[in-house]
């Protein structure tokens, strides 16, 4: 195996950062393929906690090359805040070059007006609960063919023309939202010093990544968000604006589907969601609150409390299908300790009792059907093999595996690197 894709199988925050960090021990390259600073991936090393947004979660491993692919939208200001923080903490060299961190010259720039539009829209009636990082408006510009590919920053006259045209399109929108459009000069003044720093990191990452895969290097494709937030396959319109599922790894990097060896889906032992949208197994009660407190379910980007609920197996089966998952990693199993009996949604039914698939777009009129599994009281963080888990926890893992028909190859029992039961080498085979 050389090319391994890792995607969230739920609504994001499944623990992609932790798992990518662990797998990177063996990887030559880690590539982000979509999304932008709406992502928040947490890495815990000893007592140190690092949250990365744009930078791939492999960054803590000095011999691994990190790549920001062209499917991403990148706020240059936010990228340098992140880089400077990592340098300050001794996690990145002061003299950073494209050898350690390469950025696609075809990824699109998030500009200050994208953030303003996202923020103003969130104050209105159509609010979706976005992260207000300008991600949606930036992808709108990309698809509207008036976006700013980062490569344009090599030529500031070209950049000025693109920004001017985009601002012309956005000005009436900004005014209707009660905001004001910045002048082209304002935007250029912000952009110029950032461009000077960014341009040396830019390259054709598609060639870089494809060459690494062809040379049989170990390459991890790190998903952001999750399948149910995918623009095509998620709970539309309560989704993000990119391809967060496995297909996005090809579109967002320039590596063809025949080159991908394995697709890994990450799933929490329960469900969470940040922002609006359907969430049929949501718990608005004391159990939901216990999950939130015990699982520290507060957004790593916005600090918002995450909505919590029981594990949803029809949703997971859906994620297995649309991603073609080869294997699962089950995370945060330790959070279920002491919760009492555990419910798992195994099906959906309409009012007349007939079976329904996972309600992707509208949960109205569809009821989750639960099975109850015994819980356990023992802490799990010291478990390093399945045999170390209490019987009920082992049965919970086996139940999921059996129901969705996809092997669980990793079980995570804490946020630290060693709090992991690794059952199969991700690059084996
Ligand atoms: P990501 O966006 O998928 O990378 O996930 P986040 O980093 O946003 O959220 C996952 C949170 O759970 C982070 O705070 C992790 O440190 C933490 N975490 C990851 N795996 C585990 C686990 O197995 N158990 C516990 N208790 N926490 C975990
Ligand atoms: P990671 O990579 C959880 C959600 C937002 C909102 C919707 C649209 O850390 O798993 P956007 O700002 O993307 O336009 O918001 O998507 N969202 C996430 N939820 N984890 C994420 O990323 C998310 N990125 C976006 O909360 O509901
Ligand atoms: Mg996150």
Coordinates of C-alpha atoms and ligand atoms in Angstrom, one line a residue, residues 11-14 16 32 38-41 118 128-136 223-226 229 238-241 273-276 300-301 304 306, ligand 2:
X11 CA -20.1 15.2 10.4
X12 CA -16.4 15.9 11.0
X13 CA -14.2 16.0 14.2
X14 CA -13.9 12.2 14.2
X16 CA -8.6 12.6 11.8
X32 CA -4.7 17.8 2.5
X38 CA -12.8 25.6 8.7
X39 CA -11.0 22.4 9.7
X40 CA -9.5 22.0 13.1
X41 CA -7.4 18.8 13.6
X118 CA -19.6 34.5 5.4
X128 CA -26.3 27.5 8.4
X129 CA -23.9 27.7 11.4
X130 CA -20.7 27.9 9.3
X131 CA -17.3 28.5 10.8
X132 CA -17.3 32.0 9.3
X133 CA -13.8 31.5 7.8
X134 CA -14.9 32.6 4.3
X135 CA -14.8 29.0 2.9
X136 CA -18.2 29.0 1.2
X223 CA -9.6 14.5 4.5
X224 CA -11.2 17.4 6.3
X225 CA -14.7 17.7 7.5
X226 CA -16.7 14.5 7.0
X229 CA -20.8 17.5 5.2
X238 CA -26.3 21.9 5.7
X239 CA -22.9 21.0 4.3
X240 CA -19.6 22.6 3.6
X241 CA -18.7 23.7 0.1
X273 CA -22.3 17.7 14.7
X274 CA -21.5 21.4 14.8
X275 CA -23.8 23.9 13.2
X276 CA -27.3 23.4 11.8
X300 CA -11.6 23.2 17.8
X301 CA -12.1 26.2 15.4
X304 CA -18.9 26.1 19.8
X306 CA -20.9 20.3 19.5
Ligands
LIG2 P1 -12.9 19.0 10.7 O1 -11.9 18.9 9.5 C1 -17.0 19.9 12.0 C2 -19.4 22.5 9.4 C3 -19.8 23.9 10.1 C4 -21.1 24.1 9.3 C5 -20.8 23.5 8.0 C6 -20.5 24.6 6.9 O2 -12.3 19.6 11.9 O3 -13.7 17.8 10.9 P2 -18.2 26.0 6.5 O4 -17.5 27.0 7.4 O5 -17.4 24.9 6.1 O6 -18.9 26.7 5.4 O7 -19.4 25.4 7.5 O8 -19.8 22.6 8.1 N1 -17.9 22.2 9.5 C7 -17.3 21.4 10.3 N2 -17.9 20.7 11.3 N3 -15.7 19.7 11.6 C8 -15.2 20.4 10.6 O9 -13.9 20.2 10.2 C9 -16.0 21.3 9.9 N4 -15.8 22.2 8.9 C10 -17.0 22.7 8.6 O10 -19.9 23.7 11.4 O11 -22.1 23.3 9.9

